[in-house]
Amino acid sequence: MPSYLGAIGTANPIHRIAQPQIAEFMAGALGFGEADTRKLRALYRVSGIEHRYSVLPDYGRANGEYTFFPNTPDLEPFPSVGQRMAVYRREALPLAVEAVRNALHQVPDVAVGSITHLITVSCTGMYAPGLDIELVQALGLRPDVRRTCVNFMGCYAAVNALKLADAFCLADAGARVLIVSVELCTLHFQKSPEEDHLVSNALFGDGAAACLVQAQPLPNEAPSLALQAFHCGLEPNGHDDMAWHINNFGFEMTLSSYVPKLIQRGIGNLTNGLLSSLPVQLGDIRHFAIHPGGRKILETIETELGLTRDDNRHAYRVLRDYGNMSSATVLFVLREVLAHATPADHGAPVLSFAFGPGLTMEAMLLEVSFNNYHFTFNKQAQADESPKQDDPAPAALSLELLNVT
């Protein structure tokens, strides 16, 4: 019997900043001249992102008004890891609590005291006693709740949290698992003109997501997602193309323009490995929840698997409105799948992917489930508004780094 994922709650910081504003901040911080600033604006324009959220208001402000970065022309002395982790410790808990309360509000029949397991997920900050213990205290969870921390795995970590939750539920039919992912990616802005850092600065935002997993459908009439199967792929040749390192001035992301090519090479095998032992073929699937690591990654997967942009509409919407929030992002996309599901989708398979350092590629197959409903699987996808097309890059622009976004 499968376990069930549902009641996905999300939260974002109060600072919602338009992508062009962030581009102007970055150009100023990097001391770019007119030509480089024009190229940077183009990178941000074709990213597919309109807004991102941050715990730091500085990205939407002018020099002289900063609250975290120094109000100096070159932002020196540049904030240390310790200063960034102090902000993480202050901001992560309230955001996580908001996401959990958003989730639990959807299932008023679920008592906090009935939660047996807590899984916390983050790669953008760490401390001890950590977020897991603080959540137990802030939410009033049982002191004997079984805690597991999934740390520093990157964008695919929520999939591993779901694997753990599924294993807990298979081992104990009475298990009720709360997963909480919180990522404050914008704490780790790197003042560097290297392509990896330019791309990272253009993509990542802050957010939190929480969900429940248990052995039975959740006790309400809202849909759940039955966890059917997982499969992991590894492209060792991408070891140096996507990486995450702790340095003196924050956590540094390596994200090369070769990442979409690695995904292009491996996504077919990943999909076949997931579906090979299941009574589901790729052609049966009309619902997708793909981690929007960047616009180019989504387009590459569409080309390789024969998907349309509309198939990927949930991922594009999350990318547009939030950017890449690391591990929390795929839960935002799954929330969109549930929000748009109807009883006619009962039994419909959902294919989900997430990617991270390694290069690691995770795949899962889920199934839409409506409690107390019994409908025949409808293969016709539900109509949905397509996201707006990205503005084309200027014809004269030739930046290799545009290929990764």
Short mmCIF file of C-alpha atoms in Angstrom, two decimals, residues 91-380:
data_model
loop_
_atom_site.label_atom_id
_atom_site.label_comp_id
_atom_site.label_asym_id
_atom_site.label_seq_id
_atom_site.Cartn_x
_atom_site.Cartn_y
_atom_site.Cartn_z
CA GLU A 91 14.60 34.01 10.15
CA ALA A 92 14.35 30.26 9.43
CA LEU A 93 12.12 29.29 12.35
CA PRO A 94 9.33 31.87 11.82
CA LEU A 95 9.18 31.02 8.12
CA ALA A 96 9.07 27.29 8.83
CA VAL A 97 6.33 27.73 11.44
CA GLU A 98 4.24 29.75 8.99
CA ALA A 99 4.53 27.00 6.37
CA VAL A 100 3.54 24.32 8.90
CA ARG A 101 0.53 26.27 10.11
CA ASN A 102 -0.52 26.81 6.51
CA ALA A 103 -0.35 23.03 6.02
CA LEU A 104 -2.16 22.09 9.22
CA HIS A 105 -4.91 24.63 8.53
CA GLN A 106 -5.88 22.44 5.58
CA VAL A 107 -6.47 19.42 7.84
CA PRO A 108 -8.17 20.69 11.01
CA ASP A 109 -8.89 17.10 12.09
CA VAL A 110 -5.16 16.38 12.41
CA ALA A 111 -3.99 17.10 15.95
CA VAL A 112 -0.44 18.35 16.43
CA GLY A 113 0.01 15.68 19.08
CA SER A 114 -0.67 12.96 16.51
CA ILE A 115 2.50 13.73 14.54
CA THR A 116 4.98 10.92 15.13
CA HIS A 117 7.93 12.01 12.95
CA LEU A 118 9.51 15.33 12.02
CA ILE A 119 11.88 15.66 9.04
CA THR A 120 13.59 19.02 8.53
CA VAL A 121 15.30 19.87 5.25
CA SER A 122 17.76 22.68 4.53
CA CYS A 123 21.05 23.34 2.78
CA THR A 124 21.34 27.08 3.41
CA GLY A 125 21.96 27.14 7.14
CA MET A 126 22.82 24.96 10.12
CA TYR A 127 23.09 25.29 13.88
CA ALA A 128 22.58 23.10 16.95
CA PRO A 129 20.38 22.71 18.89
CA GLY A 130 18.76 23.16 15.52
CA LEU A 131 15.60 23.97 13.63
CA ASP A 132 14.12 20.55 14.40
CA ILE A 133 14.18 21.10 18.17
CA GLU A 134 12.97 24.68 17.82
CA LEU A 135 10.03 23.46 15.72
CA VAL A 136 9.09 20.89 18.37
CA GLN A 137 8.93 23.68 20.92
CA ALA A 138 7.26 26.29 18.70
CA LEU A 139 4.56 23.94 17.38
CA GLY A 140 3.93 22.04 20.60
CA LEU A 141 4.92 18.69 19.09
CA ARG A 142 5.37 15.71 21.40
CA PRO A 143 8.84 15.69 22.97
CA ASP A 144 9.26 12.08 21.82
CA VAL A 145 8.56 12.90 18.17
CA ARG A 146 11.19 11.16 16.08
CA ARG A 147 13.41 13.78 14.43
CA THR A 148 15.51 13.47 11.28
CA CYS A 149 17.51 16.25 9.61
CA VAL A 150 18.29 16.23 5.88
CA ASN A 151 21.02 18.82 5.50
CA PHE A 152 23.19 20.19 2.70
CA MET A 153 21.92 17.96 -0.11
CA GLY A 154 20.72 20.82 -2.30
CA CYS A 155 17.67 21.10 -4.54
CA TYR A 156 16.74 17.39 -4.57
CA ALA A 157 16.68 16.99 -0.79
CA ALA A 158 12.88 17.15 -0.45
CA VAL A 159 12.67 13.96 -2.52
CA ASN A 160 14.91 12.19 -0.01
CA ALA A 161 12.71 13.50 2.79
CA LEU A 162 9.69 11.98 1.04
CA LYS A 163 11.57 8.68 0.68
CA LEU A 164 12.22 8.69 4.42
CA ALA A 165 8.62 9.53 5.21
CA ASP A 166 7.42 6.76 2.91
CA ALA A 167 9.72 4.26 4.64
CA PHE A 168 8.46 5.35 8.08
CA CYS A 169 4.85 4.85 6.97
CA LEU A 170 5.55 1.46 5.41
CA ALA A 171 7.18 0.34 8.65
CA ASP A 172 4.39 1.73 10.87
CA ALA A 173 0.86 2.22 9.55
CA GLY A 174 0.22 4.66 12.41
CA ALA A 175 3.06 6.99 11.43
CA ARG A 176 2.20 10.59 10.62
CA VAL A 177 5.22 12.45 9.25
CA LEU A 178 5.66 16.20 9.08
CA ILE A 179 8.24 17.37 6.51
CA VAL A 180 9.51 20.95 6.74
CA SER A 181 11.86 22.46 4.17
CA VAL A 182 13.22 25.98 4.67
CA GLU A 183 15.81 27.60 2.41
CA LEU A 184 17.25 31.12 2.70
CA CYS A 185 19.29 31.07 -0.49
CA THR A 186 19.66 34.84 -0.80
CA LEU A 187 21.87 34.94 2.29
CA HIS A 188 24.63 33.54 0.13
CA PHE A 189 25.03 36.25 -2.52
CA GLN A 190 28.61 36.16 -3.80
CA LYS A 191 30.22 39.39 -4.99
CA SER A 192 32.01 37.80 -7.92
CA PRO A 193 31.81 38.26 -11.71
CA GLU A 194 32.41 34.53 -12.31
CA GLU A 195 29.70 32.96 -14.46
CA ASP A 196 28.67 30.43 -11.79
CA HIS A 197 27.99 33.21 -9.30
CA LEU A 198 26.24 35.45 -11.83
CA VAL A 199 23.83 32.62 -12.66
CA SER A 200 23.23 31.67 -9.01
CA ASN A 201 22.56 35.28 -8.09
CA ALA A 202 20.00 35.44 -10.91
CA LEU A 203 18.02 32.34 -9.90
CA PHE A 204 17.71 31.70 -6.18
CA GLY A 205 15.10 32.95 -3.72
CA ASP A 206 13.90 32.22 -0.19
CA GLY A 207 10.95 30.07 0.86
CA ALA A 208 9.64 27.30 3.08
CA ALA A 209 7.27 24.39 2.50
CA ALA A 210 5.69 21.85 4.83
CA CYS A 211 3.58 18.76 4.20
CA LEU A 212 2.16 15.67 5.86
CA VAL A 213 2.80 12.07 4.83
CA GLN A 214 0.88 9.12 6.31
CA ALA A 215 -0.18 5.60 5.46
CA GLN A 216 -3.77 6.59 4.61
CA PRO A 217 -5.27 9.46 2.61
CA LEU A 218 -5.57 12.59 4.69
CA PRO A 219 -8.90 12.98 6.53
CA ASN A 220 -10.57 15.54 4.30
CA GLU A 221 -12.03 15.83 0.82
CA ALA A 222 -8.99 17.58 -0.62
CA PRO A 223 -6.73 15.53 -2.88
CA SER A 224 -3.59 13.73 -1.76
CA LEU A 225 -0.69 12.31 -3.76
CA ALA A 226 -0.01 8.60 -3.31
CA LEU A 227 3.75 7.93 -3.33
CA GLN A 228 4.16 5.10 -5.83
CA ALA A 229 7.87 4.82 -6.67
CA PHE A 230 11.27 6.52 -6.49
CA HIS A 231 14.41 6.25 -8.60
CA CYS A 232 17.79 7.98 -8.33
CA GLY A 233 20.31 8.60 -11.09
CA LEU A 234 23.86 9.89 -10.81
CA GLU A 235 25.97 11.59 -13.48
CA PRO A 236 29.51 11.54 -11.99
CA ASN A 237 30.80 13.59 -14.92
CA GLY A 238 28.82 16.47 -13.45
CA HIS A 239 30.64 16.33 -10.12
CA ASP A 240 32.22 19.74 -10.69
CA ASP A 241 29.35 21.31 -12.64
CA MET A 242 26.86 21.55 -9.77
CA ALA A 243 28.36 21.84 -6.30
CA TRP A 244 27.79 23.60 -2.98
CA HIS A 245 30.71 24.62 -0.76
CA ILE A 246 31.07 26.53 2.50
CA ASN A 247 33.54 29.36 2.14
CA ASN A 248 34.57 32.35 4.22
CA PHE A 249 31.83 34.60 2.83
CA GLY A 250 28.86 32.28 2.64
CA PHE A 251 27.96 29.09 0.83
CA GLU A 252 29.17 29.14 -2.78
CA MET A 253 27.17 27.52 -5.57
CA THR A 254 28.82 26.10 -8.66
CA LEU A 255 26.30 25.95 -11.49
CA SER A 256 27.94 25.64 -14.89
CA SER A 257 26.37 26.06 -18.32
CA TYR A 258 26.97 22.31 -18.88
CA VAL A 259 24.28 21.25 -16.37
CA PRO A 260 21.38 21.21 -18.90
CA LYS A 261 23.50 19.02 -21.20
CA LEU A 262 24.11 16.55 -18.36
CA ILE A 263 20.39 16.43 -17.63
CA GLN A 264 19.70 16.03 -21.34
CA ARG A 265 21.98 12.99 -21.40
CA GLY A 266 20.52 11.36 -18.30
CA ILE A 267 16.82 12.25 -18.13
CA GLY A 268 15.71 9.48 -20.50
CA ASN A 269 17.49 6.76 -18.54
CA LEU A 270 16.20 8.24 -15.27
CA THR A 271 12.61 8.10 -16.54
CA ASN A 272 13.00 4.57 -17.90
CA GLY A 273 14.57 3.41 -14.63
CA LEU A 274 11.60 4.74 -12.68
CA LEU A 275 8.88 3.37 -14.94
CA SER A 276 10.47 0.07 -16.01
CA SER A 277 8.88 -1.98 -13.22
CA LEU A 278 5.57 -0.08 -13.12
CA PRO A 279 2.35 -0.49 -15.13
CA VAL A 280 2.69 3.10 -16.34
CA GLN A 281 4.27 4.41 -19.52
CA LEU A 282 5.45 7.94 -20.20
CA GLY A 283 2.59 8.41 -22.64
CA ASP A 284 0.08 7.76 -19.83
CA ILE A 285 1.32 10.73 -17.82
CA ARG A 286 -0.32 14.14 -18.18
CA HIS A 287 0.68 15.71 -14.86
CA PHE A 288 4.25 16.80 -14.14
CA ALA A 289 5.98 18.35 -11.12
CA ILE A 290 9.50 19.17 -12.27
CA HIS A 291 11.90 21.15 -10.11
CA PRO A 292 12.49 24.43 -12.00
CA GLY A 293 16.22 24.63 -11.52
CA GLY A 294 16.20 27.14 -14.37
CA ARG A 295 14.34 27.86 -17.60
CA LYS A 296 16.90 26.03 -19.73
CA ILE A 297 16.59 22.89 -17.62
CA LEU A 298 12.81 22.81 -18.09
CA GLU A 299 13.16 23.32 -21.83
CA THR A 300 15.78 20.56 -22.08
CA ILE A 301 13.50 18.06 -20.34
CA GLU A 302 10.61 19.02 -22.59
CA THR A 303 12.72 18.35 -25.68
CA GLU A 304 14.07 15.01 -24.44
CA LEU A 305 10.75 13.60 -23.16
CA GLY A 306 8.48 15.12 -25.78
CA LEU A 307 6.64 17.35 -23.32
CA THR A 308 4.96 20.65 -24.08
CA ARG A 309 5.37 23.91 -22.23
CA ASP A 310 1.81 23.45 -20.96
CA ASP A 311 2.80 20.07 -19.47
CA ASN A 312 5.36 22.03 -17.44
CA ARG A 313 3.02 24.89 -16.55
CA HIS A 314 3.20 24.35 -12.80
CA ALA A 315 7.01 24.49 -12.80
CA TYR A 316 7.04 27.62 -14.95
CA ARG A 317 4.55 29.32 -12.66
CA VAL A 318 6.65 28.60 -9.58
CA LEU A 319 9.82 29.73 -11.36
CA ARG A 320 8.11 32.94 -12.46
CA ASP A 321 6.70 33.86 -9.06
CA TYR A 322 9.42 32.62 -6.70
CA GLY A 323 12.61 31.64 -8.53
CA ASN A 324 14.56 28.58 -7.43
CA MET A 325 14.16 28.03 -3.67
CA SER A 326 16.38 24.95 -3.58
CA SER A 327 14.78 21.97 -1.77
CA ALA A 328 11.47 23.73 -1.07
CA THR A 329 10.79 24.36 -4.75
CA VAL A 330 9.51 20.95 -5.82
CA LEU A 331 7.01 21.03 -2.93
CA PHE A 332 5.75 24.37 -4.26
CA VAL A 333 5.26 22.68 -7.64
CA LEU A 334 3.46 19.71 -6.08
CA ARG A 335 1.22 22.17 -4.25
CA GLU A 336 0.26 23.58 -7.66
CA VAL A 337 -0.57 20.08 -8.91
CA LEU A 338 -2.89 19.49 -5.95
CA ALA A 339 -4.46 22.95 -6.22
CA HIS A 340 -5.48 22.32 -9.83
CA ALA A 341 -6.53 18.67 -9.43
CA THR A 342 -10.21 17.76 -9.81
CA PRO A 343 -12.03 14.54 -8.87
CA ALA A 344 -11.77 13.52 -12.53
CA ASP A 345 -7.99 13.28 -11.97
CA HIS A 346 -8.40 10.54 -9.36
CA GLY A 347 -5.84 7.84 -10.15
CA ALA A 348 -3.86 9.99 -12.58
CA PRO A 349 -0.07 9.51 -12.39
CA VAL A 350 2.22 12.46 -11.67
CA LEU A 351 5.88 12.42 -12.74
CA SER A 352 8.29 14.50 -10.70
CA PHE A 353 12.01 15.28 -11.01
CA ALA A 354 14.55 17.17 -8.91
CA PHE A 355 18.27 17.76 -9.40
CA GLY A 356 21.26 18.68 -7.28
CA PRO A 357 24.97 18.35 -6.58
CA GLY A 358 26.61 15.21 -7.78
CA LEU A 359 25.10 15.59 -10.40
CA THR A 360 22.16 13.85 -8.72
CA MET A 361 18.85 13.32 -10.53
CA GLU A 362 15.86 12.13 -8.53
CA ALA A 363 12.56 10.89 -9.98
CA MET A 364 9.28 9.99 -8.33
CA LEU A 365 5.94 8.73 -9.53
CA LEU A 366 2.90 9.84 -7.58
CA GLU A 367 -0.83 9.38 -8.12
CA VAL A 368 -3.67 11.81 -7.53
CA SER A 369 -6.03 10.46 -4.87
CA PHE A 370 -9.36 11.88 -3.74
CA ASN A 371 -10.56 10.44 -0.45
CA ASN A 372 -14.11 9.03 -0.65
CA TYR A 373 -14.14 9.45 -4.44
CA HIS A 374 -14.02 6.68 -7.01
CA PHE A 375 -13.49 7.84 -10.58
CA THR A 376 -12.05 6.23 -13.67
CA PHE A 377 -8.64 7.56 -14.62
CA ASN A 378 -9.11 10.42 -17.09
CA LYS A 379 -6.07 10.75 -19.37
CA GLN A 380 -7.18 14.11 -20.73
#
